[in-house]
């Protein structure tokens, strides 16, 4: 059974960098053909795709966030991570780790598998 677990800070100050890590169990991030992603939902808004890593290591970013976002993976730990730079209060959201067989699913803000989500607040 595939499970995704988010880890990261609950509170980040404006202008700092938010770092989130997704730990995957029940699936290998290098051998099964899925896109692994971070999706967020700000208060009162819909689900927003941030970026995704394919099994071959290819990385895709939401164009609206690309200038502030970087993704990576640690295959030895079966983890992938996202950094969001220069955060503002508008980045306050619940952040989800997610997986989908199709990139279009992720881009649409949906997924086949979800983590439980982690609340991140940007505030001084």
PDB file of C-alpha atoms in Angstrom:
ATOM      1  CA  UNK A   1       0.000   0.000   0.000  1.00  0.00           C
ATOM      2  CA  UNK A   2       1.399   3.343  -1.053  1.00  0.00           C
ATOM      3  CA  UNK A   3       1.745   5.905   1.697  1.00  0.00           C
ATOM      4  CA  UNK A   4       3.014   9.462   1.550  1.00  0.00           C
ATOM      5  CA  UNK A   5       4.108  11.473   4.557  1.00  0.00           C
ATOM      6  CA  UNK A   6       4.870  15.168   4.570  1.00  0.00           C
ATOM      7  CA  UNK A   7       7.438  16.717   6.892  1.00  0.00           C
ATOM      8  CA  UNK A   8       8.419  20.321   7.326  1.00  0.00           C
ATOM      9  CA  UNK A   9       7.917  23.401   9.480  1.00  0.00           C
ATOM     10  CA  UNK A  10       4.557  24.601  10.733  1.00  0.00           C
ATOM     11  CA  UNK A  11       5.610  28.246  10.669  1.00  0.00           C
ATOM     12  CA  UNK A  12       7.894  30.148   8.319  1.00  0.00           C
ATOM     13  CA  UNK A  13       8.750  33.838   8.371  1.00  0.00           C
ATOM     14  CA  UNK A  14       8.216  36.000   5.302  1.00  0.00           C
ATOM     15  CA  UNK A  15      11.149  36.059   2.864  1.00  0.00           C
ATOM     16  CA  UNK A  16      12.475  32.748   4.180  1.00  0.00           C
ATOM     17  CA  UNK A  17      12.584  29.426   2.348  1.00  0.00           C
ATOM     18  CA  UNK A  18      10.024  26.728   3.018  1.00  0.00           C
ATOM     19  CA  UNK A  19      11.406  23.201   2.747  1.00  0.00           C
ATOM     20  CA  UNK A  20       9.063  20.238   2.581  1.00  0.00           C
ATOM     21  CA  UNK A  21       9.964  16.572   2.302  1.00  0.00           C
ATOM     22  CA  UNK A  22       7.749  13.692   1.235  1.00  0.00           C
ATOM     23  CA  UNK A  23       8.638  10.208   2.412  1.00  0.00           C
ATOM     24  CA  UNK A  24       7.209   7.435   0.281  1.00  0.00           C
ATOM     25  CA  UNK A  25       6.514   3.910   1.492  1.00  0.00           C
ATOM     26  CA  UNK A  26       5.090   0.976  -0.399  1.00  0.00           C
ATOM     27  CA  UNK A  27       6.520   2.290  -3.671  1.00  0.00           C
ATOM     28  CA  UNK A  28       9.917   2.992  -5.167  1.00  0.00           C
ATOM     29  CA  UNK A  29      10.343   6.515  -6.478  1.00  0.00           C
ATOM     30  CA  UNK A  30      12.713   5.296  -9.163  1.00  0.00           C
ATOM     31  CA  UNK A  31      11.093   2.169 -10.526  1.00  0.00           C
ATOM     32  CA  UNK A  32       7.349   2.701 -10.670  1.00  0.00           C
ATOM     33  CA  UNK A  33       6.007   5.036 -13.295  1.00  0.00           C
ATOM     34  CA  UNK A  34       4.403   7.812 -11.280  1.00  0.00           C
ATOM     35  CA  UNK A  35       4.744  11.539 -11.005  1.00  0.00           C
ATOM     36  CA  UNK A  36       5.425  12.616  -7.442  1.00  0.00           C
ATOM     37  CA  UNK A  37       4.327  16.069  -6.510  1.00  0.00           C
ATOM     38  CA  UNK A  38       3.561  18.760  -4.008  1.00  0.00           C
ATOM     39  CA  UNK A  39       0.056  20.224  -4.223  1.00  0.00           C
ATOM     40  CA  UNK A  40      -1.198  22.947  -1.917  1.00  0.00           C
ATOM     41  CA  UNK A  41      -4.473  24.494  -0.903  1.00  0.00           C
ATOM     42  CA  UNK A  42      -4.591  27.989   0.500  1.00  0.00           C
ATOM     43  CA  UNK A  43      -7.540  29.081   2.645  1.00  0.00           C
ATOM     44  CA  UNK A  44     -10.620  29.555   0.498  1.00  0.00           C
ATOM     45  CA  UNK A  45      -8.839  28.502  -2.683  1.00  0.00           C
ATOM     46  CA  UNK A  46      -8.593  25.415  -4.822  1.00  0.00           C
ATOM     47  CA  UNK A  47      -5.831  22.842  -5.096  1.00  0.00           C
ATOM     48  CA  UNK A  48      -2.689  24.155  -6.770  1.00  0.00           C
ATOM     49  CA  UNK A  49       0.022  22.034  -8.352  1.00  0.00           C
ATOM     50  CA  UNK A  50       3.495  23.246  -7.442  1.00  0.00           C
ATOM     51  CA  UNK A  51       5.917  20.820  -9.062  1.00  0.00           C
ATOM     52  CA  UNK A  52       6.444  17.161  -9.877  1.00  0.00           C
ATOM     53  CA  UNK A  53       9.280  14.666 -10.279  1.00  0.00           C
ATOM     54  CA  UNK A  54       8.973  11.758 -12.660  1.00  0.00           C
ATOM     55  CA  UNK A  55      10.462   8.335 -11.971  1.00  0.00           C
ATOM     56  CA  UNK A  56      13.352   9.108 -14.320  1.00  0.00           C
ATOM     57  CA  UNK A  57      14.152  12.251 -12.326  1.00  0.00           C
ATOM     58  CA  UNK A  58      12.668  14.742 -14.769  1.00  0.00           C
ATOM     59  CA  UNK A  59      11.258  17.763 -12.954  1.00  0.00           C
ATOM     60  CA  UNK A  60       8.234  19.859 -13.873  1.00  0.00           C
ATOM     61  CA  UNK A  61       7.166  23.143 -12.287  1.00  0.00           C
ATOM     62  CA  UNK A  62       4.015  25.187 -12.201  1.00  0.00           C
ATOM     63  CA  UNK A  63       4.995  28.168 -14.362  1.00  0.00           C
ATOM     64  CA  UNK A  64       3.462  30.566 -11.865  1.00  0.00           C
ATOM     65  CA  UNK A  65       5.789  29.289  -9.130  1.00  0.00           C
ATOM     66  CA  UNK A  66       8.815  28.222 -11.135  1.00  0.00           C
ATOM     67  CA  UNK A  67      10.941  31.250 -10.256  1.00  0.00           C
ATOM     68  CA  UNK A  68      10.615  30.455  -6.531  1.00  0.00           C
ATOM     69  CA  UNK A  69      10.511  26.649  -6.539  1.00  0.00           C
ATOM     70  CA  UNK A  70      13.071  23.899  -6.660  1.00  0.00           C
ATOM     71  CA  UNK A  71      12.570  20.148  -6.318  1.00  0.00           C
ATOM     72  CA  UNK A  72      14.913  17.279  -5.661  1.00  0.00           C
ATOM     73  CA  UNK A  73      14.882  13.682  -4.545  1.00  0.00           C
ATOM     74  CA  UNK A  74      16.912  11.376  -2.334  1.00  0.00           C
ATOM     75  CA  UNK A  75      16.631   7.912  -3.816  1.00  0.00           C
ATOM     76  CA  UNK A  76      18.490   6.329  -0.888  1.00  0.00           C
ATOM     77  CA  UNK A  77      15.714   7.497   1.440  1.00  0.00           C
ATOM     78  CA  UNK A  78      12.863   7.167  -1.076  1.00  0.00           C
ATOM     79  CA  UNK A  79      12.059  10.831  -0.533  1.00  0.00           C
ATOM     80  CA  UNK A  80      11.402  13.864  -2.666  1.00  0.00           C
ATOM     81  CA  UNK A  81      11.500  17.462  -1.582  1.00  0.00           C
ATOM     82  CA  UNK A  82      10.406  20.927  -2.566  1.00  0.00           C
ATOM     83  CA  UNK A  83      11.804  24.291  -1.585  1.00  0.00           C
ATOM     84  CA  UNK A  84       9.732  27.437  -1.945  1.00  0.00           C
ATOM     85  CA  UNK A  85      11.843  30.560  -1.724  1.00  0.00           C
ATOM     86  CA  UNK A  86      10.940  34.079  -0.634  1.00  0.00           C
ATOM     87  CA  UNK A  87       7.665  33.047   0.947  1.00  0.00           C
ATOM     88  CA  UNK A  88       4.895  35.522   1.702  1.00  0.00           C
ATOM     89  CA  UNK A  89       1.701  35.194   3.758  1.00  0.00           C
ATOM     90  CA  UNK A  90      -0.014  34.215   0.493  1.00  0.00           C
ATOM     91  CA  UNK A  91       1.944  30.960   0.670  1.00  0.00           C
ATOM     92  CA  UNK A  92       0.056  29.961   3.806  1.00  0.00           C
ATOM     93  CA  UNK A  93      -1.645  26.701   2.888  1.00  0.00           C
ATOM     94  CA  UNK A  94      -2.044  23.015   3.522  1.00  0.00           C
ATOM     95  CA  UNK A  95       0.671  21.271   1.556  1.00  0.00           C
ATOM     96  CA  UNK A  96       0.114  17.744   0.274  1.00  0.00           C
ATOM     97  CA  UNK A  97       2.438  15.108  -1.113  1.00  0.00           C
ATOM     98  CA  UNK A  98       0.724  13.447  -4.033  1.00  0.00           C
ATOM     99  CA  UNK A  99       1.287  10.842  -6.733  1.00  0.00           C
ATOM    100  CA  UNK A 100      -0.384  10.223 -10.045  1.00  0.00           C
ATOM    101  CA  UNK A 101       0.219   8.082 -13.092  1.00  0.00           C
ATOM    102  CA  UNK A 102      -0.390  11.035 -15.412  1.00  0.00           C
ATOM    103  CA  UNK A 103       1.219  14.462 -15.198  1.00  0.00           C
ATOM    104  CA  UNK A 104      -2.018  16.014 -16.412  1.00  0.00           C
ATOM    105  CA  UNK A 105      -3.738  14.695 -13.290  1.00  0.00           C
ATOM    106  CA  UNK A 106      -1.199  16.423 -11.068  1.00  0.00           C
ATOM    107  CA  UNK A 107      -1.325  19.644 -13.075  1.00  0.00           C
ATOM    108  CA  UNK A 108      -5.083  19.641 -12.618  1.00  0.00           C
ATOM    109  CA  UNK A 109      -4.655  19.545  -8.858  1.00  0.00           C
ATOM    110  CA  UNK A 110      -5.663  15.932  -8.444  1.00  0.00           C
ATOM    111  CA  UNK A 111      -3.827  12.686  -7.643  1.00  0.00           C
ATOM    112  CA  UNK A 112      -4.106   8.940  -7.297  1.00  0.00           C
ATOM    113  CA  UNK A 113      -2.455   8.946  -3.881  1.00  0.00           C
ATOM    114  CA  UNK A 114      -2.327  11.651  -1.234  1.00  0.00           C
ATOM    115  CA  UNK A 115      -0.472  12.351   1.972  1.00  0.00           C
ATOM    116  CA  UNK A 116      -2.477  13.614   4.927  1.00  0.00           C
ATOM    117  CA  UNK A 117      -1.280  17.165   4.362  1.00  0.00           C
ATOM    118  CA  UNK A 118       0.620  19.573   6.554  1.00  0.00           C
ATOM    119  CA  UNK A 119      -0.434  23.103   7.488  1.00  0.00           C
ATOM    120  CA  UNK A 120       2.204  25.730   6.863  1.00  0.00           C
ATOM    121  CA  UNK A 121       1.691  29.293   8.020  1.00  0.00           C
ATOM    122  CA  UNK A 122       3.814  32.193   6.795  1.00  0.00           C
ATOM    123  CA  UNK A 123       3.872  34.909   9.400  1.00  0.00           C
ATOM    124  CA  UNK A 124       6.303  37.111  11.228  1.00  0.00           C
TER     125      UNK A 124
END
